[in-house]
Amino acid sequence: MAVERTLVIVKPDAVKKNAIGDIVRILQENDLKLLAIKMVHLSKEQAKKFYIVHKDRPFYDELTDFMSSGPCVPMVFEGEDAIARVREIIGATDPAKAAEGTIRKKYGTDVGRNAVHASDSHESAAYEIPFFFNALEIHE
Ligand code: CMP
């Protein structure tokens, strides 16, 4: 196991549900250290750039409409095996399939409005962290 950094986003649906604090608390209580956090309202173009890996998927337009529909809260967390562990803590992409006790089970509505995003690999973390944060905004 190695210490890793991962990008987590509290999506617009969970911001509207006042779930930011609870989501940060759950991650911190799992030995994940919060290194960076901000609130941003993405434009449609910015959302398309962030999710460029999904550009050929049928849900790309719906996903980027939703992600630009209101403010979201990107964050960087660090910890042992953080990428895989955070994905376990947030649960399956579809909240209906997410395990009991996961963030998506608690706050997700459907596969589109699923409360949180988290990097799924080292490669995506390496793209997603600098998408939102420069070096001065990440606190060791
Ligand atoms: P996320 O972890 O942000 O990564 C890509 C997102 O695409 C995913 O969470 C879902 O919210 C979204 N997504 C995946 N499948 C669908 C779908 N069938 N319809 C709408 N959105 C989807």
mmCIF file with all atom_site columns, C-alpha atoms in Angstrom, residues 9-17 47 50-51 54 57-70 72 90-98 103-104 107-118:
data_model
loop_
_atom_site.group_PDB
_atom_site.id
_atom_site.type_symbol
_atom_site.label_atom_id
_atom_site.label_alt_id
_atom_site.label_comp_id
_atom_site.label_asym_id
_atom_site.label_entity_id
_atom_site.label_seq_id
_atom_site.pdbx_PDB_ins_code
_atom_site.Cartn_x
_atom_site.Cartn_y
_atom_site.Cartn_z
_atom_site.occupancy
_atom_site.B_iso_or_equiv
_atom_site.pdbx_formal_charge
_atom_site.auth_seq_id
_atom_site.auth_comp_id
_atom_site.auth_asym_id
_atom_site.auth_atom_id
_atom_site.pdbx_PDB_model_num
ATOM 1  C CA . ILE A 1 9   ? -16.298 16.244 -5.727  1.00 0.00 ? 9   ILE A CA 1
ATOM 2  C CA . VAL A 1 10  ? -19.443 16.919 -3.721  1.00 0.00 ? 10  VAL A CA 1
ATOM 3  C CA . LYS A 1 11  ? -21.808 17.219 -6.691  1.00 0.00 ? 11  LYS A CA 1
ATOM 4  C CA . PRO A 1 12  ? -24.515 19.901 -7.060  1.00 0.00 ? 12  PRO A CA 1
ATOM 5  C CA . ASP A 1 13  ? -27.295 17.602 -5.749  1.00 0.00 ? 13  ASP A CA 1
ATOM 6  C CA . ALA A 1 14  ? -25.425 16.926 -2.498  1.00 0.00 ? 14  ALA A CA 1
ATOM 7  C CA . VAL A 1 15  ? -24.509 20.619 -2.089  1.00 0.00 ? 15  VAL A CA 1
ATOM 8  C CA . LYS A 1 16  ? -28.249 21.416 -2.302  1.00 0.00 ? 16  LYS A CA 1
ATOM 9  C CA . LYS A 1 17  ? -28.956 18.740 0.339   1.00 0.00 ? 17  LYS A CA 1
ATOM 10 C CA . ALA A 1 47  ? -17.681 20.244 -17.069 1.00 0.00 ? 47  ALA A CA 1
ATOM 11 C CA . PHE A 1 50  ? -13.364 17.576 -16.712 1.00 0.00 ? 50  PHE A CA 1
ATOM 12 C CA . TYR A 1 51  ? -15.345 14.562 -17.982 1.00 0.00 ? 51  TYR A CA 1
ATOM 13 C CA . HIS A 1 54  ? -16.725 10.130 -21.167 1.00 0.00 ? 54  HIS A CA 1
ATOM 14 C CA . ARG A 1 57  ? -20.879 8.017  -23.809 1.00 0.00 ? 57  ARG A CA 1
ATOM 15 C CA . PRO A 1 58  ? -24.622 8.540  -24.319 1.00 0.00 ? 58  PRO A CA 1
ATOM 16 C CA . PHE A 1 59  ? -24.896 10.294 -20.933 1.00 0.00 ? 59  PHE A CA 1
ATOM 17 C CA . TYR A 1 60  ? -22.117 12.863 -21.587 1.00 0.00 ? 60  TYR A CA 1
ATOM 18 C CA . ASP A 1 61  ? -24.507 15.731 -22.309 1.00 0.00 ? 61  ASP A CA 1
ATOM 19 C CA . GLU A 1 62  ? -26.781 14.936 -19.349 1.00 0.00 ? 62  GLU A CA 1
ATOM 20 C CA . LEU A 1 63  ? -23.775 14.513 -17.022 1.00 0.00 ? 63  LEU A CA 1
ATOM 21 C CA . THR A 1 64  ? -22.180 17.818 -18.003 1.00 0.00 ? 64  THR A CA 1
ATOM 22 C CA . ASP A 1 65  ? -25.540 19.671 -17.832 1.00 0.00 ? 65  ASP A CA 1
ATOM 23 C CA . PHE A 1 66  ? -25.968 18.393 -14.287 1.00 0.00 ? 66  PHE A CA 1
ATOM 24 C CA . MET A 1 67  ? -22.402 19.159 -13.210 1.00 0.00 ? 67  MET A CA 1
ATOM 25 C CA . SER A 1 68  ? -22.785 22.744 -14.456 1.00 0.00 ? 68  SER A CA 1
ATOM 26 C CA . SER A 1 69  ? -26.267 23.198 -12.918 1.00 0.00 ? 69  SER A CA 1
ATOM 27 C CA . GLY A 1 70  ? -25.023 24.603 -9.603  1.00 0.00 ? 70  GLY A CA 1
ATOM 28 C CA . CYS A 1 72  ? -19.970 21.792 -6.492  1.00 0.00 ? 72  CYS A CA 1
ATOM 29 C CA . ILE A 1 90  ? -18.676 6.408  -1.572  1.00 0.00 ? 90  ILE A CA 1
ATOM 30 C CA . GLY A 1 91  ? -20.240 3.197  -2.951  1.00 0.00 ? 91  GLY A CA 1
ATOM 31 C CA . ALA A 1 92  ? -21.398 2.028  -6.388  1.00 0.00 ? 92  ALA A CA 1
ATOM 32 C CA . THR A 1 93  ? -22.024 4.575  -9.166  1.00 0.00 ? 93  THR A CA 1
ATOM 33 C CA . ASP A 1 94  ? -25.741 3.748  -9.094  1.00 0.00 ? 94  ASP A CA 1
ATOM 34 C CA . PRO A 1 95  ? -27.039 4.670  -5.609  1.00 0.00 ? 95  PRO A CA 1
ATOM 35 C CA . ALA A 1 96  ? -29.667 1.906  -5.920  1.00 0.00 ? 96  ALA A CA 1
ATOM 36 C CA . LYS A 1 97  ? -26.789 -0.599 -5.989  1.00 0.00 ? 97  LYS A CA 1
ATOM 37 C CA . ALA A 1 98  ? -24.624 1.138  -3.377  1.00 0.00 ? 98  ALA A CA 1
ATOM 38 C CA . ILE A 1 103 ? -22.198 8.064  0.829   1.00 0.00 ? 103 ILE A CA 1
ATOM 39 C CA . ARG A 1 104 ? -24.123 7.381  -2.385  1.00 0.00 ? 104 ARG A CA 1
ATOM 40 C CA . TYR A 1 107 ? -27.275 11.003 -0.461  1.00 0.00 ? 107 TYR A CA 1
ATOM 41 C CA . GLY A 1 108 ? -27.561 9.748  -4.059  1.00 0.00 ? 108 GLY A CA 1
ATOM 42 C CA . THR A 1 109 ? -30.796 9.890  -6.059  1.00 0.00 ? 109 THR A CA 1
ATOM 43 C CA . ASP A 1 110 ? -29.967 8.049  -9.289  1.00 0.00 ? 110 ASP A CA 1
ATOM 44 C CA . VAL A 1 111 ? -26.969 7.180  -11.473 1.00 0.00 ? 111 VAL A CA 1
ATOM 45 C CA . GLY A 1 112 ? -26.723 10.768 -12.724 1.00 0.00 ? 112 GLY A CA 1
ATOM 46 C CA . ARG A 1 113 ? -27.393 12.544 -9.434  1.00 0.00 ? 113 ARG A CA 1
ATOM 47 C CA . ASN A 1 114 ? -25.154 10.335 -7.335  1.00 0.00 ? 114 ASN A CA 1
ATOM 48 C CA . ALA A 1 115 ? -23.906 12.926 -4.794  1.00 0.00 ? 115 ALA A CA 1
ATOM 49 C CA . VAL A 1 116 ? -20.152 12.475 -5.223  1.00 0.00 ? 116 VAL A CA 1
ATOM 50 C CA . HIS A 1 117 ? -17.393 11.835 -7.723  1.00 0.00 ? 117 HIS A CA 1
ATOM 51 C CA . ALA A 1 118 ? -14.014 10.273 -6.893  1.00 0.00 ? 118 ALA A CA 1
#
